Coordinates of C-alpha atoms and ligand atoms in Angstrom, one line a residue:
M1 CA -21.9 13.8 38.6
F2 CA -23.6 15.4 35.6
I3 CA -21.7 16.4 32.5
R4 CA -23.5 19.0 30.3
H5 CA -22.9 20.5 26.9
F6 CA -20.9 23.7 26.8
I7 CA -22.5 26.2 24.5
D8 CA -21.9 30.0 24.2
G9 CA -19.8 29.9 27.4
V10 CA -22.3 28.1 29.7
F11 CA -23.1 24.6 30.6
V12 CA -26.5 23.5 29.4
D13 CA -28.8 20.4 29.2
S14 CA -29.9 18.8 26.0
A15 CA -32.9 20.3 24.3
S16 CA -34.4 16.8 24.5
E17 CA -33.3 16.6 28.2
G18 CA -31.8 13.2 27.3
W19 CA -28.9 11.6 29.3
F20 CA -26.6 8.6 29.0
S21 CA -24.4 6.9 31.5
N22 CA -20.6 7.1 31.6
T23 CA -18.8 4.0 33.0
N24 CA -15.4 3.5 34.5
P25 CA -14.0 0.5 32.6
A26 CA -11.7 -0.5 35.5
T27 CA -14.7 -1.1 37.8
G28 CA -17.7 -1.2 35.5
A29 CA -19.3 1.4 37.8
A30 CA -21.3 4.4 36.4
I31 CA -19.4 7.5 37.2
S32 CA -21.5 10.3 35.5
Q33 CA -24.7 11.1 33.6
V34 CA -23.9 12.8 30.4
A35 CA -26.2 15.1 28.4
R36 CA -27.2 13.3 25.2
G37 CA -26.8 15.7 22.3
E38 CA -28.9 15.7 19.2
A39 CA -29.3 17.9 16.1
A40 CA -31.0 20.7 18.1
D41 CA -28.0 21.0 20.5
V42 CA -25.6 21.0 17.5
E43 CA -27.8 23.7 16.0
R44 CA -27.4 25.9 19.1
A45 CA -23.7 25.3 19.3
V46 CA -23.1 26.1 15.7
A47 CA -25.1 29.3 16.0
A48 CA -23.0 30.4 19.0
A49 CA -19.8 29.5 17.2
R50 CA -20.9 31.6 14.2
R51 CA -21.7 34.6 16.5
A52 CA -18.3 34.4 18.1
L53 CA -16.5 33.9 14.8
H54 CA -17.9 37.1 13.4
G55 CA -17.9 38.9 16.7
P56 CA -15.3 39.0 19.6
W57 CA -13.0 36.3 18.3
S58 CA -12.4 38.1 14.9
Q59 CA -11.9 41.4 16.7
M60 CA -9.0 40.2 18.8
T61 CA -5.5 40.8 17.5
L62 CA -3.5 37.7 16.5
A63 CA -1.1 38.2 19.4
S64 CA -3.9 38.4 22.0
R65 CA -5.6 35.3 20.6
L66 CA -2.4 33.4 20.8
D67 CA -1.7 34.7 24.3
L68 CA -5.0 33.2 25.3
L69 CA -4.0 29.8 23.9
E70 CA -0.9 30.0 26.1
A71 CA -3.1 30.8 29.0
V72 CA -5.2 27.7 28.2
A73 CA -2.0 25.6 28.4
D74 CA -1.2 27.1 31.8
G75 CA -4.8 26.5 32.8
I76 CA -4.5 22.8 32.0
M77 CA -1.3 22.5 33.9
A78 CA -2.8 24.3 36.9
R79 CA -5.5 21.7 37.0
F80 CA -3.3 18.8 36.1
E81 CA -4.6 16.5 38.9
E82 CA -8.2 17.0 37.9
F83 CA -7.5 16.3 34.3
L84 CA -5.5 13.3 35.3
E85 CA -8.3 11.9 37.5
A86 CA -10.9 12.5 34.8
E87 CA -8.9 10.8 32.1
I88 CA -8.0 7.8 34.4
A89 CA -11.7 7.3 35.4
D90 CA -13.1 7.7 31.9
T91 CA -10.5 5.5 30.1
G92 CA -8.9 3.2 32.7
K93 CA -5.5 4.2 31.5
P94 CA -2.7 3.9 34.0
R95 CA -1.7 7.0 36.0
R96 CA 1.9 6.8 34.8
F97 CA 0.9 6.9 31.1
A98 CA -1.7 9.7 31.5
S99 CA 0.6 11.8 33.6
Q100 CA 3.5 11.5 31.2
V101 CA 1.5 11.6 27.9
D102 CA -2.1 12.7 27.9
I103 CA -2.2 15.7 30.1
P104 CA 1.2 17.3 29.3
R105 CA 0.5 16.8 25.6
G106 CA -2.9 18.5 26.1
A107 CA -1.1 21.6 27.3
A108 CA 1.8 21.3 24.8
N109 CA -0.6 21.3 21.9
F110 CA -1.8 24.8 22.9
R111 CA 1.8 26.0 23.4
A112 CA 3.0 24.5 20.1
F113 CA 0.2 26.0 18.0
A114 CA 0.4 29.4 19.7
S115 CA 4.1 29.4 18.8
L116 CA 3.5 28.2 15.3
G117 CA 0.8 30.8 14.8
R118 CA 3.2 33.6 15.8
G119 CA 5.8 32.4 13.4
A120 CA 3.6 31.6 10.4
A121 CA 4.9 33.1 7.2
S122 CA 3.1 33.8 4.0
E123 CA 4.3 32.9 0.5
S124 CA 5.0 35.7 -2.0
F125 CA 6.0 35.6 -5.6
L126 CA 7.2 38.3 -8.0
S127 CA 5.6 37.6 -11.4
D128 CA 6.4 38.8 -14.9
T129 CA 3.8 40.8 -16.8
P130 CA 3.6 41.7 -20.6
D131 CA 4.3 45.4 -19.9
G132 CA 7.5 44.5 -18.0
L133 CA 6.3 46.1 -14.7
G134 CA 5.5 42.9 -13.0
A135 CA 3.1 41.9 -10.2
I136 CA 3.5 40.8 -6.6
N137 CA 1.5 37.8 -5.3
Y138 CA 1.1 37.2 -1.7
V139 CA -1.1 34.9 0.4
L140 CA -3.5 35.8 3.2
R141 CA -4.5 33.2 5.8
E142 CA -8.1 33.5 6.8
P143 CA -10.2 31.3 9.2
L144 CA -12.3 28.5 7.6
G145 CA -15.3 29.3 9.8
V146 CA -16.9 27.0 12.3
V147 CA -14.8 23.8 12.6
G148 CA -16.3 20.5 13.8
V149 CA -13.9 18.4 15.9
I150 CA -14.8 14.7 16.4
S151 CA -12.5 12.8 18.6
P152 CA -12.0 9.2 19.9
W153 CA -11.6 7.8 23.4
N154 CA -8.1 6.5 23.4
L155 CA -6.3 9.8 24.1
P156 CA -9.2 12.1 24.8
L157 CA -7.6 15.4 25.8
L158 CA -4.5 14.9 23.7
L159 CA -6.3 14.2 20.5
L160 CA -9.0 16.8 21.1
T161 CA -6.5 19.6 21.8
W162 CA -4.4 18.5 18.9
K163 CA -7.2 19.8 16.7
V164 CA -8.8 22.6 18.8
A165 CA -5.5 24.4 19.3
P166 CA -4.5 24.9 15.7
A167 CA -8.2 25.6 14.7
L168 CA -8.3 28.4 17.3
A169 CA -4.8 29.6 16.4
C170 CA -6.1 30.2 12.8
G171 CA -9.0 32.2 14.0
N172 CA -11.8 29.6 13.7
T173 CA -14.3 28.8 16.3
V174 CA -15.1 25.1 17.2
V175 CA -17.9 22.7 18.0
V176 CA -16.4 19.6 19.6
K177 CA -18.0 16.2 19.8
P178 CA -15.9 14.1 22.2
S179 CA -16.3 10.3 22.3
E180 CA -19.3 9.1 24.2
E181 CA -16.9 6.9 26.2
T182 CA -14.8 9.9 27.5
P183 CA -16.9 13.1 28.0
T184 CA -15.1 14.6 31.0
S185 CA -11.9 16.2 29.9
A186 CA -13.6 18.2 27.1
A187 CA -16.0 19.6 29.8
L188 CA -13.0 20.4 32.1
L189 CA -11.3 22.2 29.2
A190 CA -14.5 24.3 28.9
E191 CA -14.0 25.5 32.4
V192 CA -10.4 26.4 31.6
M193 CA -11.5 28.3 28.5
N194 CA -14.0 30.3 30.6
A195 CA -11.4 30.9 33.4
V196 CA -8.8 32.4 31.1
G197 CA -11.2 34.6 29.2
V198 CA -11.8 32.8 25.9
P199 CA -14.9 34.6 24.6
P200 CA -18.2 32.6 24.7
G201 CA -19.0 30.7 21.6
V202 CA -15.3 30.1 20.6
Y203 CA -15.1 26.6 22.1
N204 CA -18.4 24.7 22.3
V205 CA -18.9 21.1 23.3
V206 CA -21.8 18.9 22.4
Q207 CA -21.7 15.5 24.1
G208 CA -23.3 12.4 22.7
F209 CA -23.0 9.7 20.1
G210 CA -22.0 9.5 16.4
P211 CA -24.5 7.9 14.0
N212 CA -27.9 9.5 14.2
G213 CA -26.6 11.7 17.0
A214 CA -24.6 14.8 17.7
G215 CA -21.6 13.6 15.6
E216 CA -23.6 13.0 12.5
A217 CA -25.6 16.2 13.0
L218 CA -22.3 18.1 13.2
V219 CA -21.0 16.5 10.0
R220 CA -24.2 17.3 8.1
H221 CA -24.5 20.9 9.3
A222 CA -24.3 23.2 6.3
Q223 CA -22.7 26.0 8.3
V224 CA -19.8 23.8 9.6
A225 CA -17.0 24.6 7.2
A226 CA -14.7 21.6 8.0
I227 CA -14.6 18.4 10.0
T228 CA -11.4 17.2 11.6
F229 CA -11.9 13.6 12.7
T230 CA -9.8 11.0 14.5
G231 CA -11.2 7.5 14.8
E232 CA -11.9 4.3 13.0
S233 CA -11.5 4.0 9.2
R234 CA -15.1 2.9 8.7
T235 CA -16.3 5.9 10.6
G236 CA -14.2 8.0 8.2
T237 CA -16.2 6.5 5.4
A238 CA -19.5 7.3 7.1
I239 CA -18.4 10.9 7.7
M240 CA -17.2 11.4 4.2
E241 CA -20.6 10.2 2.9
A242 CA -22.5 12.5 5.3
A243 CA -20.3 15.5 4.6
A244 CA -20.6 15.2 0.8
P245 CA -23.8 17.2 0.3
S246 CA -22.3 20.2 2.1
L247 CA -18.8 19.9 0.5
K248 CA -16.7 20.4 3.6
S249 CA -13.0 20.2 4.1
L250 CA -12.1 16.9 5.8
S251 CA -9.0 15.9 7.7
F252 CA -9.0 12.2 8.8
E253 CA -6.6 10.4 11.2
L254 CA -7.8 6.8 11.1
G255 CA -6.9 3.3 12.1
G256 CA -3.7 1.3 11.8
K257 CA -2.2 -2.2 11.7
N258 CA 1.3 -1.0 12.3
A259 CA 4.4 -3.0 11.7
A260 CA 7.6 -3.1 13.8
V261 CA 10.6 -4.6 11.9
V262 CA 13.5 -5.9 14.0
F263 CA 16.8 -6.8 12.4
A264 CA 19.3 -9.1 13.9
D265 CA 21.8 -6.3 14.2
A266 CA 19.5 -4.2 16.3
D267 CA 20.4 -3.3 19.9
F268 CA 18.4 -6.2 21.3
D269 CA 17.5 -4.7 24.7
K270 CA 16.4 -1.5 23.2
A271 CA 14.4 -3.3 20.5
I272 CA 12.6 -5.3 23.2
E273 CA 12.0 -2.3 25.4
G274 CA 10.7 -0.3 22.4
T275 CA 8.5 -3.1 21.1
L276 CA 7.1 -3.8 24.6
R277 CA 6.0 -0.1 24.7
S278 CA 4.7 -0.1 21.1
V279 CA 2.6 -3.2 21.6
F280 CA 1.2 -2.7 25.1
S281 CA 1.1 1.0 25.9
N282 CA -2.4 2.2 26.9
C283 CA -3.4 -1.5 26.7
G284 CA -2.6 -1.4 23.0
Q285 CA -5.1 1.3 22.4
V286 CA -2.9 3.9 20.6
C287 CA -3.4 4.2 16.9
L288 CA 0.4 4.0 16.6
C289 CA 0.7 0.7 18.4
S290 CA 2.5 -2.2 16.7
E291 CA 0.2 -5.2 16.1
R292 CA 2.5 -6.9 13.6
V293 CA 6.1 -7.5 14.6
Y294 CA 8.6 -8.9 12.0
V295 CA 11.8 -10.3 13.4
E296 CA 14.9 -11.4 11.5
R297 CA 15.2 -15.2 11.8
P298 CA 18.5 -15.5 13.7
I299 CA 17.1 -13.6 16.7
F300 CA 13.4 -14.7 16.3
D301 CA 13.2 -17.3 19.0
R302 CA 15.1 -15.3 21.5
F303 CA 13.1 -12.2 20.7
V304 CA 9.7 -13.9 21.1
E305 CA 10.7 -15.5 24.4
T306 CA 12.1 -12.3 25.8
L307 CA 9.2 -10.2 24.8
A308 CA 6.8 -12.8 26.2
E309 CA 8.7 -12.8 29.5
R310 CA 8.4 -9.0 29.7
A311 CA 4.7 -9.1 28.7
R312 CA 3.9 -11.7 31.3
A313 CA 5.6 -9.5 33.9
L314 CA 3.5 -6.4 33.1
K315 CA 1.6 -5.3 36.1
L316 CA -2.1 -5.3 35.5
G317 CA -4.2 -3.5 38.0
D318 CA -5.9 -0.4 39.3
P319 CA -5.1 2.4 36.9
R320 CA -5.0 4.9 39.8
E321 CA -1.9 3.2 41.2
Q322 CA 1.4 4.6 40.1
S323 CA 2.9 1.1 39.8
T324 CA 0.2 -0.2 37.4
E325 CA 1.5 -0.7 33.9
M326 CA -1.6 -2.0 32.1
G327 CA -5.2 -1.0 32.9
P328 CA -8.5 -2.3 31.3
L329 CA -9.7 -1.9 27.8
I330 CA -12.1 1.0 27.3
S331 CA -15.4 -0.9 27.7
A332 CA -16.9 -4.3 28.1
A333 CA -18.0 -4.1 24.5
H334 CA -14.4 -3.5 23.3
R335 CA -13.1 -6.3 25.6
D336 CA -15.6 -8.7 24.0
K337 CA -14.4 -7.6 20.6
V338 CA -10.7 -8.2 21.6
L339 CA -11.6 -11.6 23.2
G340 CA -13.3 -12.4 19.9
Y341 CA -10.0 -11.9 18.1
F342 CA -8.2 -14.0 20.8
A343 CA -10.6 -16.9 19.9
L344 CA -10.3 -16.2 16.2
A345 CA -6.5 -16.3 16.4
E346 CA -6.6 -19.8 17.8
A347 CA -9.1 -20.9 15.2
E348 CA -6.8 -19.5 12.5
G349 CA -3.9 -21.6 13.9
A350 CA -2.0 -19.2 16.1
R351 CA 0.5 -20.4 18.7
V352 CA -0.4 -18.4 21.8
V353 CA 3.0 -17.6 23.3
C354 CA 1.5 -15.7 26.2
G355 CA -1.9 -14.4 27.3
G356 CA -4.9 -15.0 25.2
R357 CA -7.7 -14.7 27.8
A358 CA -9.6 -12.2 29.9
A359 CA -7.9 -11.3 33.1
T360 CA -9.8 -11.4 36.3
L361 CA -8.8 -9.1 39.1
D362 CA -10.0 -8.9 42.7
G363 CA -12.3 -6.6 44.6
E364 CA -13.9 -3.6 42.8
L365 CA -11.7 -4.4 39.7
S366 CA -13.5 -7.8 39.3
A367 CA -16.0 -6.2 37.0
G368 CA -13.4 -4.3 34.9
S369 CA -12.6 -4.9 31.2
F370 CA -9.2 -6.5 31.7
V371 CA -7.5 -8.8 29.3
E372 CA -4.0 -10.4 29.3
P373 CA -1.1 -9.1 27.3
T374 CA -1.0 -11.4 24.4
I375 CA 1.5 -12.6 21.9
W376 CA 0.9 -14.9 18.9
T377 CA 3.2 -16.6 16.4
G378 CA 2.5 -19.0 13.5
L379 CA -0.3 -17.2 11.7
G380 CA -0.2 -16.7 7.9
E381 CA 0.0 -13.2 6.6
Q382 CA -3.6 -13.5 5.2
A383 CA -5.1 -14.4 8.7
R384 CA -7.7 -11.9 9.8
C385 CA -5.8 -11.4 13.0
V386 CA -2.8 -10.2 11.0
R387 CA -4.9 -7.9 8.7
E388 CA -7.5 -6.3 10.9
E389 CA -7.0 -3.6 13.5
I390 CA -7.7 -5.2 16.9
F391 CA -6.8 -2.2 19.2
G392 CA -5.9 -4.3 22.2
P393 CA -2.7 -5.5 24.0
V394 CA -1.7 -8.0 21.4
C395 CA 0.7 -8.6 18.6
H396 CA 1.6 -11.3 16.1
I397 CA 5.4 -12.0 15.6
Q398 CA 6.6 -13.3 12.2
P399 CA 10.1 -14.2 11.2
F400 CA 11.7 -12.9 8.0
D401 CA 14.8 -13.9 6.1
S402 CA 15.7 -10.8 4.0
E403 CA 15.2 -7.1 3.9
E404 CA 13.0 -7.4 0.8
Q405 CA 10.7 -9.9 2.5
A406 CA 10.4 -7.6 5.6
V407 CA 9.4 -4.6 3.4
Q408 CA 7.0 -6.7 1.4
M409 CA 5.2 -8.1 4.5
A410 CA 5.2 -4.8 6.4
N411 CA 3.6 -3.0 3.4
D412 CA 1.1 -5.8 2.7
S413 CA -1.7 -4.0 4.6
D414 CA -4.8 -2.0 3.9
Y415 CA -3.5 0.5 6.5
G416 CA -0.4 2.7 6.5
L417 CA -0.1 4.8 9.6
C418 CA 3.4 4.2 11.0
A419 CA 6.3 1.7 11.2
A420 CA 9.1 1.2 13.7
I421 CA 12.4 -0.1 12.4
W422 CA 15.1 -1.5 14.7
T423 CA 18.6 -1.8 13.2
Q424 CA 22.0 -0.4 13.8
D425 CA 22.7 -0.2 10.0
L426 CA 21.9 3.4 9.2
S427 CA 22.0 2.9 5.4
R428 CA 19.5 0.1 5.8
A429 CA 17.4 2.3 8.1
H430 CA 17.1 5.1 5.5
R431 CA 16.6 2.6 2.7
L432 CA 13.6 1.0 4.5
A433 CA 12.2 4.4 5.7
A434 CA 11.9 5.4 2.0
Q435 CA 10.1 2.1 1.1
M436 CA 7.6 1.9 3.9
Q437 CA 4.1 2.8 2.8
V438 CA 3.2 4.8 5.9
G439 CA 2.9 8.4 7.1
I440 CA 5.5 8.1 10.0
V441 CA 8.6 5.9 10.3
W442 CA 10.4 5.6 13.6
I443 CA 14.0 4.4 13.5
N444 CA 15.1 2.8 16.8
S445 CA 12.2 4.5 18.6
W446 CA 8.5 4.7 18.9
F447 CA 5.9 7.5 19.6
L448 CA 8.7 10.1 19.7
R449 CA 6.8 13.2 18.6
D450 CA 7.8 16.6 17.5
L451 CA 4.6 18.6 17.0
R452 CA 6.1 20.6 14.1
T453 CA 6.2 17.5 11.9
P454 CA 3.5 16.3 9.5
F455 CA 1.3 13.6 11.2
G456 CA -1.1 11.3 9.3
G457 CA -1.5 8.1 7.4
V458 CA -1.7 6.6 3.9
K459 CA -4.2 4.1 2.5
R460 CA -7.0 3.4 5.0
S461 CA -5.1 5.2 7.8
G462 CA -6.0 8.7 6.9
I463 CA -6.4 11.6 4.6
G464 CA -4.3 14.7 4.9
R465 CA -1.6 15.8 7.4
E466 CA -1.9 17.7 10.6
G467 CA 1.0 18.9 12.7
G468 CA 3.1 22.1 12.4
R469 CA 2.4 24.2 9.3
H470 CA 0.3 21.4 7.9
S471 CA -2.3 22.0 10.6
L472 CA -2.1 25.8 9.9
D473 CA -2.8 25.0 6.2
F474 CA -5.7 22.8 6.9
Y475 CA -7.4 25.2 9.4
A476 CA -6.9 28.3 7.2
E477 CA -8.4 29.4 3.9
L478 CA -5.5 30.6 1.8
K479 CA -6.3 33.6 -0.3
N480 CA -4.0 34.8 -3.1
V481 CA -3.7 38.5 -3.6
C482 CA -2.2 39.7 -6.9
V483 CA -1.0 43.3 -7.1
K484 CA -0.1 44.6 -10.5
L485 CA 2.8 47.1 -10.2
Ligands
LIG1 P1 -14.8 5.7 16.4 O1 -14.7 6.0 14.9 O2 -15.8 4.7 16.8 O3 -15.3 7.1 17.1 C1 -14.6 8.3 17.0 C2 -15.6 9.4 17.2 O4 -16.4 9.5 16.1 C3 -16.5 9.4 18.4 O5 -16.6 10.7 19.0 C4 -17.8 8.9 17.9 O6 -18.9 9.2 18.6 C5 -17.8 9.6 16.5 N1 -18.6 8.9 15.5 C6 -18.8 7.6 15.3 N2 -19.6 7.4 14.2 C7 -19.9 8.6 13.7 C8 -20.7 9.1 12.6 N3 -21.3 8.3 11.8 N4 -20.7 10.4 12.4 C9 -20.1 11.3 13.2 N5 -19.3 10.9 14.2 C10 -19.2 9.6 14.5 O7 -13.4 5.5 17.0 P2 -13.0 5.1 18.5 O8 -13.4 3.7 18.7 O9 -13.4 6.2 19.4 O10 -11.4 5.2 18.4 C11 -10.5 4.2 18.1 C12 -10.1 4.3 16.6 O11 -9.5 5.5 16.4 C13 -9.1 3.2 16.2 O12 -9.4 2.8 14.9 C14 -7.8 4.0 16.2 O13 -6.8 3.5 15.3 C15 -8.3 5.3 15.7 N6 -7.3 6.4 16.0 C16 -6.5 7.0 15.1 C17 -5.6 7.9 15.4 C18 -4.7 8.6 14.3 O14 -4.1 9.6 14.7 N7 -4.7 8.1 13.1 C19 -5.5 8.3 16.7 C20 -6.3 7.7 17.7 C21 -7.2 6.8 17.3

């Protein structure tokens, strides 16, 4: 299979005619050849996006534009199985996760922002003037222009559409650079865009790599008005540097080293269930996953043993099987990085409660990038394994003796994306929620998302908020109009 760029409504090869290989991480087999985009391809895509921005897209009424976004959502659902197979093959994520999370959310993103676009209000103020007659101020929302969307591999369709949908709802056109690990769903989405009648040039995809490739060229392009990026914090730094000369708007959703805090008064079974999900979902490759778990001392031993028992029982296997609970990591390179942390944890003095090694499966899965679900205890809070984002199926569990100590340890991180708090004491829950240095706090839950809420991180976990009207604010230029009466 060949995956090409999508520029101006057609699939095209790279100007350089370069290709790279896309691998299925469950088997190690090459599954497609992907066009390797460079600056010349980005140039073509931005030119097409500019033509569409000033042409057909701007001439559509808001209502018909938003109707098209609804049609895109329907188009994704109509090809649910194809999107599902593509996401499973590119990422190795289990069918049950992708079918419940990735694909439905891909469609839901378009519906949510079509609806938000319809309901978007504008501020207005009546102002005093020296002559006593006053003035009315109101706000117009205008497109930013061509928006560059750079997305990661862990939730490919979900995170791409999370940015494309609001950008289009606000009247922008987009050039998307999907992760080089997961090129397929962005190309399938291009087919849906064409099928439902999104004008050529509104949605463009340039495949390829980041540094010195399509990603960097997109960031540096003077006619790209904004970059919305999800990925690693250090990539955020590189993008900010490269974007500086052209002074673009930037929205960053970055890494995490998230804490789960479990109090002795929590509903034990629910806390175990929730923490099992928050540590091991998508093989630990969700930015919101918990890698640090703090458990109040009276239930510490029981919690560690129960969670380990559940982790050992997780069914590793072929991601295409409905019964599989954990698939491989995204690539052999990422598996080696995670195994490096497994070795480091032991060197740092961890007690390995379960897992800690590569997992070897049979048959065609024997070349897959599988590792065991892993739990550590006994590390100090300054250990690298407790401070650095690993992005694998692993957590460290630490006991605590007081609420103050739990807050202090949870907040002692360079990151601040989310936290999960498990307690039945509601006053304590609210008290802790206010003290957590993060963008999102879940009380007695995890990854429960309402797309109208602000989403983002503090510290090294991000800059800005997307979600609901916060997305509409990022993807629009707000113009104040002052009318003297
Ligand atoms: P990554 O930063 O390596 O890559 C993300 C994207 O950026 C890819 O498309 C890549 O090609 C591109 N890129 C890389 N270097 C670039 C450069 N110099 N210029 C332009 N583009 C460049 O991240 P990843 O490994 O794909 O994803 C995993 C990371 O994403 C983790 O750190 C995870 O926590 C984070 N993440 C955050 C959120 C969030 O909402 N905060 C969500 C998902 C993932």
